[in-house]
Coordinates of C-alpha atoms and ligand atoms in Angstrom, one line a residue:
X1 CA -33.4 -13.4 -24.7
X2 CA -29.9 -12.2 -23.8
X3 CA -28.6 -13.3 -20.4
X4 CA -28.7 -10.5 -17.8
X5 CA -25.6 -9.7 -16.0
X6 CA -25.3 -7.4 -13.0
X7 CA -22.7 -5.0 -14.4
X8 CA -21.4 -4.0 -17.7
X9 CA -17.8 -5.2 -18.1
X10 CA -14.8 -3.3 -16.8
X11 CA -12.9 -1.5 -19.7
X12 CA -10.5 -3.6 -21.6
X13 CA -7.5 -1.8 -20.3
X14 CA -8.5 -2.1 -16.6
X15 CA -6.3 -4.5 -14.7
X16 CA -7.0 -6.6 -11.7
X17 CA -4.2 -7.7 -9.4
X18 CA -3.2 -8.8 -6.0
X19 CA -0.7 -7.2 -3.6
X20 CA 1.7 -8.1 -0.7
X21 CA 4.9 -6.8 0.7
X22 CA 8.4 -8.2 1.4
X23 CA 8.5 -8.1 5.2
X24 CA 5.0 -9.4 5.5
X25 CA 5.3 -12.6 3.5
X26 CA 8.9 -13.5 2.7
X27 CA 10.3 -14.7 6.1
X28 CA 14.0 -15.7 5.8
X29 CA 14.6 -12.7 7.9
X30 CA 18.3 -13.5 8.5
X31 CA 19.1 -15.6 5.4
X32 CA 21.5 -15.0 2.5
X33 CA 23.0 -11.9 4.1
X34 CA 19.9 -9.9 4.7
X35 CA 20.4 -7.2 7.3
X36 CA 18.2 -6.5 10.3
X37 CA 15.2 -4.3 9.6
X38 CA 13.4 -2.0 12.0
X39 CA 10.5 -4.4 12.1
X40 CA 12.9 -7.3 13.0
X41 CA 14.0 -5.2 16.0
X42 CA 10.5 -3.8 16.8
X43 CA 8.9 -7.2 16.8
X44 CA 11.4 -8.4 19.3
X45 CA 10.7 -5.5 21.6
X46 CA 8.3 -6.8 24.3
X47 CA 4.7 -5.5 24.1
X48 CA 5.0 -3.9 20.6
X49 CA 3.5 -6.7 18.4
X50 CA 0.6 -9.0 19.1
X51 CA 1.8 -12.2 20.7
X52 CA 5.4 -11.1 20.0
X53 CA 5.0 -12.4 16.4
X54 CA 8.2 -12.0 14.4
X55 CA 8.8 -11.8 10.6
X56 CA 11.3 -14.7 10.8
X57 CA 9.2 -17.2 8.8
X58 CA 6.0 -15.4 7.8
X59 CA 4.5 -17.3 4.8
X60 CA 8.0 -18.6 3.8
X61 CA 7.4 -17.0 0.5
X62 CA 11.2 -16.7 0.2
X63 CA 11.4 -20.4 -0.4
X64 CA 7.9 -21.0 -1.8
X65 CA 7.5 -18.2 -4.4
X66 CA 7.4 -20.5 -7.3
X67 CA 4.5 -22.4 -5.7
X68 CA 2.8 -19.1 -4.9
X69 CA 3.1 -17.8 -8.5
X70 CA 1.7 -21.1 -9.8
X71 CA -1.3 -20.7 -7.5
X72 CA -1.7 -17.1 -8.6
X73 CA -1.6 -18.1 -12.3
X74 CA -4.1 -20.9 -11.7
X75 CA -6.5 -18.4 -10.3
X76 CA -6.0 -16.1 -13.3
X77 CA -4.3 -13.3 -11.3
X78 CA -1.9 -11.7 -13.8
X79 CA -0.7 -8.6 -12.0
X80 CA 1.1 -8.7 -8.7
X81 CA 2.3 -5.8 -6.5
X82 CA 5.3 -6.8 -4.4
X83 CA 8.0 -4.9 -2.6
X84 CA 11.8 -5.3 -2.5
X85 CA 13.4 -5.7 1.0
X86 CA 16.0 -2.9 1.2
X87 CA 18.0 -4.8 3.9
X88 CA 18.4 -7.7 1.5
X89 CA 20.1 -5.4 -1.0
X90 CA 22.0 -3.2 1.4
X91 CA 22.1 -5.0 4.7
X92 CA 23.2 -1.8 6.5
X93 CA 21.1 0.5 4.3
X94 CA 24.2 1.9 2.6
X95 CA 27.6 0.4 2.6
X96 CA 28.2 -3.0 1.0
X97 CA 25.9 -4.4 -1.6
X98 CA 24.6 -7.9 -1.0
X99 CA 24.6 -9.7 -4.3
X100 CA 22.6 -12.6 -2.8
X101 CA 19.7 -10.2 -2.3
X102 CA 19.7 -9.2 -5.9
X103 CA 20.0 -12.8 -7.0
X104 CA 16.9 -13.7 -4.9
X105 CA 14.8 -11.1 -6.8
X106 CA 16.2 -12.2 -10.1
X107 CA 15.0 -15.7 -9.4
X108 CA 11.6 -14.4 -8.2
X109 CA 11.1 -12.2 -11.3
X110 CA 12.0 -15.2 -13.5
X111 CA 9.4 -17.3 -11.8
X112 CA 6.8 -14.6 -12.3
X113 CA 7.6 -14.4 -15.9
X114 CA 7.4 -18.2 -16.3
X115 CA 3.9 -18.0 -14.8
X116 CA 2.8 -15.0 -16.9
X117 CA 2.5 -12.6 -14.0
X118 CA 3.5 -8.9 -14.4
X119 CA 5.4 -7.3 -11.5
X120 CA 4.5 -4.0 -9.9
X121 CA 7.4 -3.2 -7.6
X122 CA 7.3 -1.0 -4.6
X123 CA 10.8 0.2 -3.6
X124 CA 10.0 0.8 0.0
X125 CA 7.3 -0.9 2.1
X126 CA 8.4 0.0 5.6
X127 CA 11.3 -2.5 6.2
X128 CA 14.0 0.2 6.8
X129 CA 17.5 -1.2 7.6
X130 CA 18.0 -1.0 11.3
X131 CA 21.5 0.5 10.7
X132 CA 19.9 3.6 9.2
X133 CA 17.5 3.9 12.1
X134 CA 20.5 3.8 14.4
X135 CA 21.7 6.9 12.5
X136 CA 18.5 8.8 12.7
X137 CA 16.1 6.8 10.4
X138 CA 13.5 9.0 8.8
X139 CA 14.5 12.0 10.8
X140 CA 17.8 12.2 9.0
X141 CA 18.9 13.0 5.5
X142 CA 21.4 10.1 5.8
X143 CA 18.4 7.9 5.0
X144 CA 17.6 10.1 1.9
X145 CA 21.1 9.7 0.5
X146 CA 21.0 5.9 1.3
X147 CA 17.6 5.5 -0.4
X148 CA 18.9 7.4 -3.5
X149 CA 21.7 4.8 -3.9
X150 CA 19.4 1.9 -3.1
X151 CA 16.9 3.1 -5.8
X152 CA 19.6 3.5 -8.4
X153 CA 20.9 0.0 -7.6
X154 CA 17.5 -1.8 -7.8
X155 CA 16.3 0.0 -10.9
X156 CA 19.6 -0.7 -12.7
X157 CA 19.5 -4.3 -11.6
X158 CA 15.9 -5.0 -12.5
X159 CA 15.4 -2.7 -15.5
X160 CA 15.1 -5.8 -17.8
X161 CA 12.5 -7.4 -15.5
X162 CA 10.4 -4.6 -14.1
X163 CA 8.4 -2.0 -16.0
X164 CA 6.0 -0.8 -13.3
X165 CA 7.6 1.0 -10.3
X166 CA 6.1 2.4 -7.1
X167 CA 8.4 4.5 -5.0
X168 CA 7.1 4.5 -1.4
X169 CA 4.2 2.8 0.3
X170 CA 1.9 5.0 2.5
X171 CA 4.2 7.7 3.7
X172 CA 2.2 8.6 6.8
X173 CA 2.4 5.1 8.1
X174 CA 6.2 5.0 8.4
X175 CA 6.5 8.7 9.4
X176 CA 3.5 9.8 11.6
X177 CA 2.5 6.4 13.0
X178 CA 6.1 5.3 13.5
X179 CA 7.7 8.6 14.7
X180 CA 4.7 10.4 16.1
X181 CA 2.3 7.8 17.6
X182 CA 4.9 5.1 18.0
X183 CA 2.6 2.3 17.0
X184 CA 4.7 1.2 14.1
X185 CA 8.5 0.5 14.0
X186 CA 10.7 2.1 15.2
X187 CA 8.0 3.1 17.8
X188 CA 9.2 6.7 18.5
X189 CA 7.2 9.6 19.8
X190 CA 8.8 12.7 18.5
X191 CA 7.6 16.3 18.2
X192 CA 5.4 17.6 15.4
X193 CA 8.4 19.4 14.0
X194 CA 10.4 16.1 13.8
X195 CA 7.4 14.2 12.3
X196 CA 7.0 16.9 9.6
X197 CA 10.6 16.5 8.8
X198 CA 10.2 12.7 8.4
X199 CA 7.4 13.4 5.9
X200 CA 9.7 15.7 4.0
X201 CA 12.5 13.1 3.8
X202 CA 10.0 10.5 2.6
X203 CA 8.9 12.9 -0.2
X204 CA 12.5 13.4 -1.1
X205 CA 13.0 9.6 -1.4
X206 CA 9.9 9.4 -3.6
X207 CA 11.6 12.0 -5.8
X208 CA 14.8 10.0 -6.0
X209 CA 12.7 6.9 -6.9
X210 CA 11.2 8.8 -9.8
X211 CA 14.6 10.1 -10.8
X212 CA 16.1 6.6 -10.7
X213 CA 13.5 5.2 -13.0
X214 CA 13.9 8.0 -15.5
X215 CA 17.7 7.6 -15.5
X216 CA 18.0 3.8 -15.4
X217 CA 14.5 2.2 -15.9
X218 CA 14.8 1.7 -19.6
X219 CA 12.2 2.1 -22.3
X220 CA 8.6 1.9 -21.2
X221 CA 9.3 2.1 -17.5
X222 CA 6.6 3.9 -15.4
X223 CA 6.7 5.2 -11.9
X224 CA 4.5 6.8 -9.2
X225 CA 3.8 7.0 -5.5
X226 CA 1.4 4.9 -3.5
X227 CA -0.3 7.1 -0.9
X228 CA -2.8 6.1 1.7
X229 CA -4.4 9.5 1.4
X230 CA -7.0 10.7 3.9
X231 CA -10.3 9.8 2.3
X232 CA -13.7 11.3 2.9
X233 CA -17.3 10.6 1.8
X234 CA -19.9 13.3 1.5
X235 CA -22.8 12.3 3.7
X236 CA -25.2 13.2 1.0
X237 CA -24.4 13.5 -2.7
X238 CA -25.5 17.1 -2.9
X239 CA -23.4 19.9 -4.2
X240 CA -23.0 21.4 -0.7
X241 CA -21.8 18.2 0.9
X242 CA -19.6 17.3 -2.0
X243 CA -17.9 20.7 -1.9
X244 CA -17.4 20.4 1.8
X245 CA -15.9 16.9 1.4
X246 CA -13.6 18.2 -1.3
X247 CA -12.4 21.1 0.9
X248 CA -11.7 18.5 3.7
X249 CA -9.8 16.3 1.2
X250 CA -7.6 19.2 0.0
X251 CA -6.7 20.2 3.6
X252 CA -6.0 16.7 4.9
X253 CA -3.8 15.7 1.9
X254 CA -2.0 19.0 1.6
X255 CA 1.4 17.9 3.0
X256 CA 1.8 14.9 0.7
X257 CA -0.2 14.9 -2.5
X258 CA -0.8 18.7 -2.3
X259 CA 2.9 19.4 -1.9
X260 CA 3.9 17.0 -4.7
X261 CA 1.3 18.5 -7.0
X262 CA 2.0 22.1 -6.3
X263 CA 5.8 21.7 -6.1
X264 CA 5.9 23.4 -2.7
X265 CA 4.1 23.1 0.6
X266 CA 0.7 24.7 0.2
X267 CA 0.3 28.0 2.0
X268 CA -2.6 26.8 4.2
X269 CA -0.5 23.9 5.3
X270 CA 2.4 26.2 6.2
X271 CA 0.1 28.5 8.1
X272 CA -1.3 25.5 10.1
X273 CA 2.1 24.1 11.1
X274 CA 3.8 27.4 11.7
X275 CA 7.2 27.0 13.4
X276 CA 6.8 23.2 13.0
X277 CA 7.2 23.4 9.2
X278 CA 9.9 21.1 7.8
X279 CA 13.2 22.4 6.7
X280 CA 13.5 22.5 3.0
X281 CA 16.8 22.8 1.1
X282 CA 17.2 24.4 -2.3
X283 CA 16.4 21.9 -5.0
X284 CA 14.2 19.6 -2.8
X285 CA 11.0 20.4 -4.6
X286 CA 12.6 19.9 -8.0
X287 CA 12.9 16.2 -7.0
X288 CA 9.6 16.0 -5.1
X289 CA 7.6 17.4 -8.0
X290 CA 9.1 15.4 -10.8
X291 CA 6.3 14.3 -13.1
X292 CA 5.0 10.8 -12.4
X293 CA 3.1 8.4 -14.7
X294 CA 0.5 7.2 -12.2
X295 CA -0.7 7.6 -8.7
X296 CA -1.4 4.6 -6.5
X297 CA -4.1 4.8 -3.8
X298 CA -4.4 2.5 -0.8
X299 CA -8.0 2.8 0.2
X300 CA -9.6 1.0 3.0
X301 CA -12.1 3.3 4.8
X302 CA -13.2 6.9 4.9
X303 CA -14.5 9.7 7.1
X304 CA -18.0 11.0 6.5
X305 CA -18.1 14.8 5.9
X306 CA -20.9 17.2 5.4
X307 CA -21.3 21.0 4.9
X308 CA -21.3 22.7 8.3
X309 CA -23.5 25.6 9.3
X310 CA -21.0 28.2 8.1
X311 CA -20.6 26.4 4.9
X312 CA -17.3 24.7 5.6
X313 CA -16.7 21.0 6.2
X314 CA -17.8 19.2 9.2
X315 CA -16.8 15.5 9.9
X316 CA -19.6 13.3 11.2
X317 CA -18.6 10.8 13.9
X318 CA -19.4 7.2 13.4
X319 CA -21.9 5.6 15.8
X320 CA -20.4 2.9 18.1
X321 CA -22.1 0.1 16.2
X322 CA -21.1 1.2 12.7
X323 CA -19.9 -2.0 10.9
X324 CA -16.2 -2.8 10.8
X325 CA -13.8 -5.6 10.0
X326 CA -11.8 -7.1 12.9
X327 CA -9.2 -4.3 12.4
X328 CA -10.6 -1.7 14.7
X329 CA -9.8 1.1 12.2
X330 CA -11.4 -0.6 9.3
X331 CA -14.9 0.8 9.1
X332 CA -16.7 -0.5 6.1
X333 CA -17.6 2.3 3.8
X334 CA -17.4 1.2 0.2
X335 CA -18.0 4.7 -1.2
X336 CA -14.5 5.5 -0.1
X337 CA -13.3 4.0 -3.4
X338 CA -15.5 6.3 -5.5
X339 CA -14.7 9.5 -3.6
X340 CA -11.0 9.0 -3.1
X341 CA -10.4 8.3 -6.8
X342 CA -12.7 11.0 -8.0
X343 CA -11.2 13.7 -5.7
X344 CA -7.6 12.6 -6.4
X345 CA -8.3 13.0 -10.2
X346 CA -10.1 16.3 -9.8
X347 CA -7.7 17.9 -7.4
X348 CA -4.4 16.7 -8.8
X349 CA -5.2 16.1 -12.4
X350 CA -3.9 12.6 -12.6
X351 CA -4.6 10.7 -15.7
X352 CA -3.8 7.2 -14.4
X353 CA -4.9 6.1 -11.0
X354 CA -4.6 2.6 -9.5
X355 CA -6.0 1.3 -6.3
X356 CA -2.9 -0.3 -5.1
X357 CA -4.5 -1.8 -2.0
X358 CA -8.0 -2.5 -0.8
X359 CA -9.1 -5.3 1.4
X360 CA -10.2 -6.4 4.9
X361 CA -8.8 -8.2 7.9
X362 CA -10.6 -10.8 10.0
X363 CA -9.3 -13.1 12.7
X364 CA -11.2 -16.4 12.6
X365 CA -11.2 -18.1 9.3
X366 CA -10.7 -21.8 9.8
X367 CA -10.3 -24.2 6.9
X368 CA -13.2 -26.7 7.0
X369 CA -13.3 -29.5 4.5
X370 CA -10.7 -27.7 2.4
X371 CA -12.7 -24.5 2.2
X372 CA -12.7 -21.1 3.9
X373 CA -16.1 -19.5 3.5
X374 CA -15.2 -15.9 3.9
X375 CA -18.4 -14.4 2.7
X376 CA -17.7 -11.2 4.6
X377 CA -14.6 -10.6 2.5
X378 CA -16.4 -11.6 -0.7
X379 CA -19.0 -9.0 0.1
X380 CA -16.4 -6.4 0.9
X381 CA -14.7 -7.1 -2.4
X382 CA -17.9 -7.0 -4.4
X383 CA -19.1 -3.7 -2.8
X384 CA -15.8 -2.0 -3.3
X385 CA -15.5 -3.1 -6.9
X386 CA -19.0 -1.7 -7.5
X387 CA -17.7 1.7 -6.4
X388 CA -14.6 1.4 -8.6
X389 CA -16.9 0.5 -11.6
X390 CA -19.1 3.5 -10.8
X391 CA -16.0 5.8 -10.7
X392 CA -14.9 4.6 -14.1
X393 CA -18.5 5.1 -15.5
X394 CA -18.3 8.7 -14.2
X395 CA -15.0 9.3 -16.1
X396 CA -12.5 8.8 -13.3
X397 CA -9.2 7.6 -14.9
X398 CA -9.0 4.5 -12.7
X399 CA -6.9 1.9 -14.5
X400 CA -6.6 -0.9 -12.1
X401 CA -7.3 -2.6 -8.7
X402 CA -4.9 -4.6 -6.6
X403 CA -6.5 -6.5 -3.8
X404 CA -4.8 -6.6 -0.4
X405 CA -3.8 -9.3 0.1
X406 CA -3.0 -12.3 -2.0
X407 CA -2.2 -14.4 1.1
X408 CA -2.7 -14.0 4.9
X409 CA 0.5 -12.4 6.2
X410 CA 2.2 -10.5 9.0
X411 CA -0.1 -7.7 9.8
X412 CA 2.5 -5.5 11.4
X413 CA 1.7 -4.7 15.0
X414 CA -1.3 -7.0 14.8
X415 CA 0.9 -10.0 14.0
X416 CA -0.5 -13.2 12.4
X417 CA -3.8 -13.0 14.2
X418 CA -5.3 -10.6 11.6
X419 CA -5.9 -12.2 8.2
X420 CA -6.2 -10.0 5.1
X421 CA -5.6 -12.8 2.5
X422 CA -7.8 -14.3 -0.1
X423 CA -5.6 -17.3 0.2
X424 CA -5.4 -18.8 3.7
X425 CA -2.0 -19.5 5.2
X426 CA -1.7 -22.2 7.9
X427 CA 1.2 -20.9 9.9
X428 CA 1.9 -24.3 11.3
X429 CA 2.2 -26.3 8.1
X430 CA 2.5 -23.2 5.7
X431 CA -0.2 -24.8 3.6
X432 CA -2.1 -22.5 1.2
X433 CA -5.8 -22.7 0.7
X434 CA -7.7 -20.3 -1.6
X435 CA -10.7 -18.9 0.2
X436 CA -14.1 -18.4 -1.3
X437 CA -13.1 -14.8 -1.9
X438 CA -10.2 -15.9 -4.0
X439 CA -12.4 -18.1 -6.2
X440 CA -14.9 -15.2 -6.5
X441 CA -12.2 -12.8 -7.5
X442 CA -11.0 -15.3 -10.1
X443 CA -14.5 -15.3 -11.7
X444 CA -14.6 -11.5 -11.7
X445 CA -11.3 -11.4 -13.4
X446 CA -12.3 -14.0 -15.9
X447 CA -15.6 -12.4 -16.9
X448 CA -14.4 -8.8 -16.2
X449 CA -17.8 -8.2 -14.5
X450 CA -19.0 -7.9 -11.0
X451 CA -20.8 -11.2 -10.4
Ligands
GBH1 C1 -1.8 -1.0 4.6 O1 -1.9 -0.1 5.6 C2 -0.4 -1.5 4.4 O2 0.2 -0.9 3.2 C3 -0.2 -3.0 4.4 O3 1.1 -3.3 4.6 C4 -1.2 -3.5 5.5 O4 -0.9 -4.9 5.7 C5 -2.6 -3.3 5.0 O5 -2.8 -1.9 4.7 C6 -3.6 -3.7 6.0 O6 -3.5 -2.9 7.2 O7 -3.5 4.3 14.2 O8 -5.9 4.8 14.3 O9 -4.4 6.0 12.8 C7 -3.2 0.2 6.0 C8 -3.4 1.6 6.3 C9 -3.6 3.2 8.0 C10 -4.1 1.0 8.6 C11 -3.4 3.6 9.4 C12 -3.9 1.4 10.0 C13 -3.9 3.1 11.6 C14 -5.1 3.6 12.2 N1 -3.3 1.9 7.7 N2 -4.2 2.7 10.2 S1 -4.7 4.8 13.5

């Protein structure tokens, strides 16, 4: 009798990875010439971040990356998504180049290579140089010009070490949440018009990132955006609810993915925002709509949608006791993986999708006898991988999955309290302890099956 396994294997070309970001793990916030970032400033502004936690030390990855990559390799994790800290490269955003910043990442990539780990590099994961914020930040085209130069610099510098590029991480988080709601750095509350303009500038930077890789990335370099698109799940998998959910999806994602795909702002988006539409200069959309090689999706949760009485979509509110992780926004709805990837492929015609983040944050996870028994995270991972597997079986061109996060880290305004890692970080001793979920993931990667 052949042994029964739960799932058929993931396809041979499907890759499993882990993710993190510079500001959240590196520490060394003012070392080797690094400039101040908006998060360095924001975290020191009273009342903005849980417990006033700063990024000064974080996981001290800056000094411990070799040890971290050895641990990654020992667990069989061969793909790692990281980001480059813009203020290490250009401490003031533009102006003088900091060679020590480039040297740090050369050392880091050399260590990854030594340990057989492939880098997937995000150019911008929210740590904007404070000097640019002082000159308008994402509301200003000064930031676009500065980013273009930064992108050119890092792609030229690392073309020999990096083949997989991601331009921006989650546009709406550093635009809408940062300049509209004010919950993320720099914590501003601007008008709809200004916020729409920040989206436009972020899209332009994405375009410059693509351009830079085409010009300087060398043979075999690939590039795409990572978006945290608005995700929905049809309440019932009937043609009516699926059609309603798809209409919701198209509307909610019109200003980022819709615009990139169409090469202009979609008419229904422009009709909705009216006089608050962003100002667009000639040539902007030539950059924004440059063809990309892949699309990264950060998927954590989703909104349930059904067909309304008149046939259009209708969101269904979650009951108060709907299950969630300790992050209040993180309602656990594994089908988000299936529907986000399927709709992204269907609506925008992408041929290579990656889940560039998926994971869950919980607070209390003590190390007991050398173990962290995070069964909630193991279940989360398993249930979301099942939906990824299902998407692939249904023909969705999903090519990889990066788990957020390799290690507990600085969870932005939630500070160090909220732990997303599959490796535990003791913030007193900086000791690393792989959790049960890390060992589970290692077995999945090794067998290429959901165990
Ligand atoms: C990602 O953001 C980030 O890329 C990563 O750095 C982060 O650590 C990780 O996920 C875990 O949070 O204010 O009610 O609109 C996650 C996506 C979307 C989560 C917006 C917080 C705010 C909810 N984020 N959400 S609300």
